[in-house]
Amino acid sequence: MSGLIVTEWIERSGGAERVLDSMGEIFPDSEIYCLWNDAPERFPNGRVAESWLSRTPFRKHKAASLPLLDAVWRRAPVRDDHEWVLASSYVFAHHVKVPDPSVPKFVYAHTPARYLWDPESDDRGRSALVRAAAPTFRCIDRRRAQEATRIAANSRFVRDRIARAWQRDATVIHPPVAVEAIGEKSDWRAHVLDPDERRILDGLPETFVMGASRFTPYKALDLVIAAADRVGLPVVIAGRGPDERRLRARAAEAGVPVSFVIAPSDALMYALMQLSAVFVFPPIEDFGIVPVEAQATGTPVVTGPIGGQVETIVPGVSGVIAASTDPADLATGIEAALRLARFDSRILSERFGPERFARELQRFVQV
């Protein structure tokens, strides 16, 4: 069956991009349409079509493009020969208009747009302009959500947000994570080939706490440093982003060594996770692929009590859910995680593996 997959913008990395990759593999005959594509190497030439926004400066200024997105999606090129439409949505992709009412529109929701429905967790939602416009956009967003034939959410946490925001029920389908491929390698160090990255591994402390994500205030990596400081363990922070200077300033104030690994390869990231004593993940996430990857390497995860990432942890087995993300509570969680017995990461395969995602998504789309 010929279908159309639509998504927001395609970036070089990210959880939504991994989901899109899997959707493209599950439905190999489908076409893909997006606002703009910053990773043209992801798919063969000709498979991905971009909106007119891709030819404007808006592709470099996502926030400025937001008022235009509903109109763009209402004019998306849904053709008569498309037998179904699947929207991978975390902003407005689910607004896509399907002219023929007999053609089903399925929505895989990473989240309703946080800047509209949960502005405390999205900097874009805190500006006076967005707050003033939000009631109108929320009304439109909720109305567009009623057009969906069915909606899937990437976690129970997001399913509950969908119920509040869109007043729709949703089927939970967790995103695909390569847990078997990660877990089958007993020593990821052997797969780190770059000499500079190997020197990083050689310089690691024997026991350390790890945090990894994009360096933004929302990801709260400063709390990883603060919590590890309380238990007296060195810290490794991996990733990159605009918050690096602030994080380094916080690290300079810590009483324990803090090492930064900027833009590690996948192999180095998994090696760091595998070698760390505990992986600490403070943010409230819609799902949280990174903590699943950490567990896949056999390392326990400590997180706070709110968010989709909580659903990925087997408390007392593969991690600890702290009472809060206060550094003192995270430190208590670290101490508890250090006492956990080693666990078999294969417990993650049936819940988060790509084969499971394919089965559930095909059942959801009924193709």
PDB file of C-alpha atoms in Angstrom, residues 2 63 70 116 129 207 260 286 294 311-312 361:
ATOM      1  CA  SER A   2       1.315   3.453  -0.920  1.00  0.00           C
ATOM      2  CA  ALA A  63      10.651  29.599  16.481  1.00  0.00           C
ATOM      3  CA  ASP A  70      -0.583  25.280  10.378  1.00  0.00           C
ATOM      4  CA  LEU A 116       1.678  25.520  23.883  1.00  0.00           C
ATOM      5  CA  LEU A 129       4.271  36.936  22.545  1.00  0.00           C
ATOM      6  CA  THR A 207      34.589   4.782  39.199  1.00  0.00           C
ATOM      7  CA  PHE A 260      33.571  16.804  29.515  1.00  0.00           C
ATOM      8  CA  ASP A 286       8.429  12.645  26.943  1.00  0.00           C
ATOM      9  CA  ALA A 294      22.409   3.350  29.245  1.00  0.00           C
ATOM     10  CA  GLU A 311       8.461   4.032  32.423  1.00  0.00           C
ATOM     11  CA  THR A 312      11.747   2.673  31.047  1.00  0.00           C
ATOM     12  CA  LEU A 361       3.219   0.282  14.422  1.00  0.00           C
TER      13      LEU A 361
END
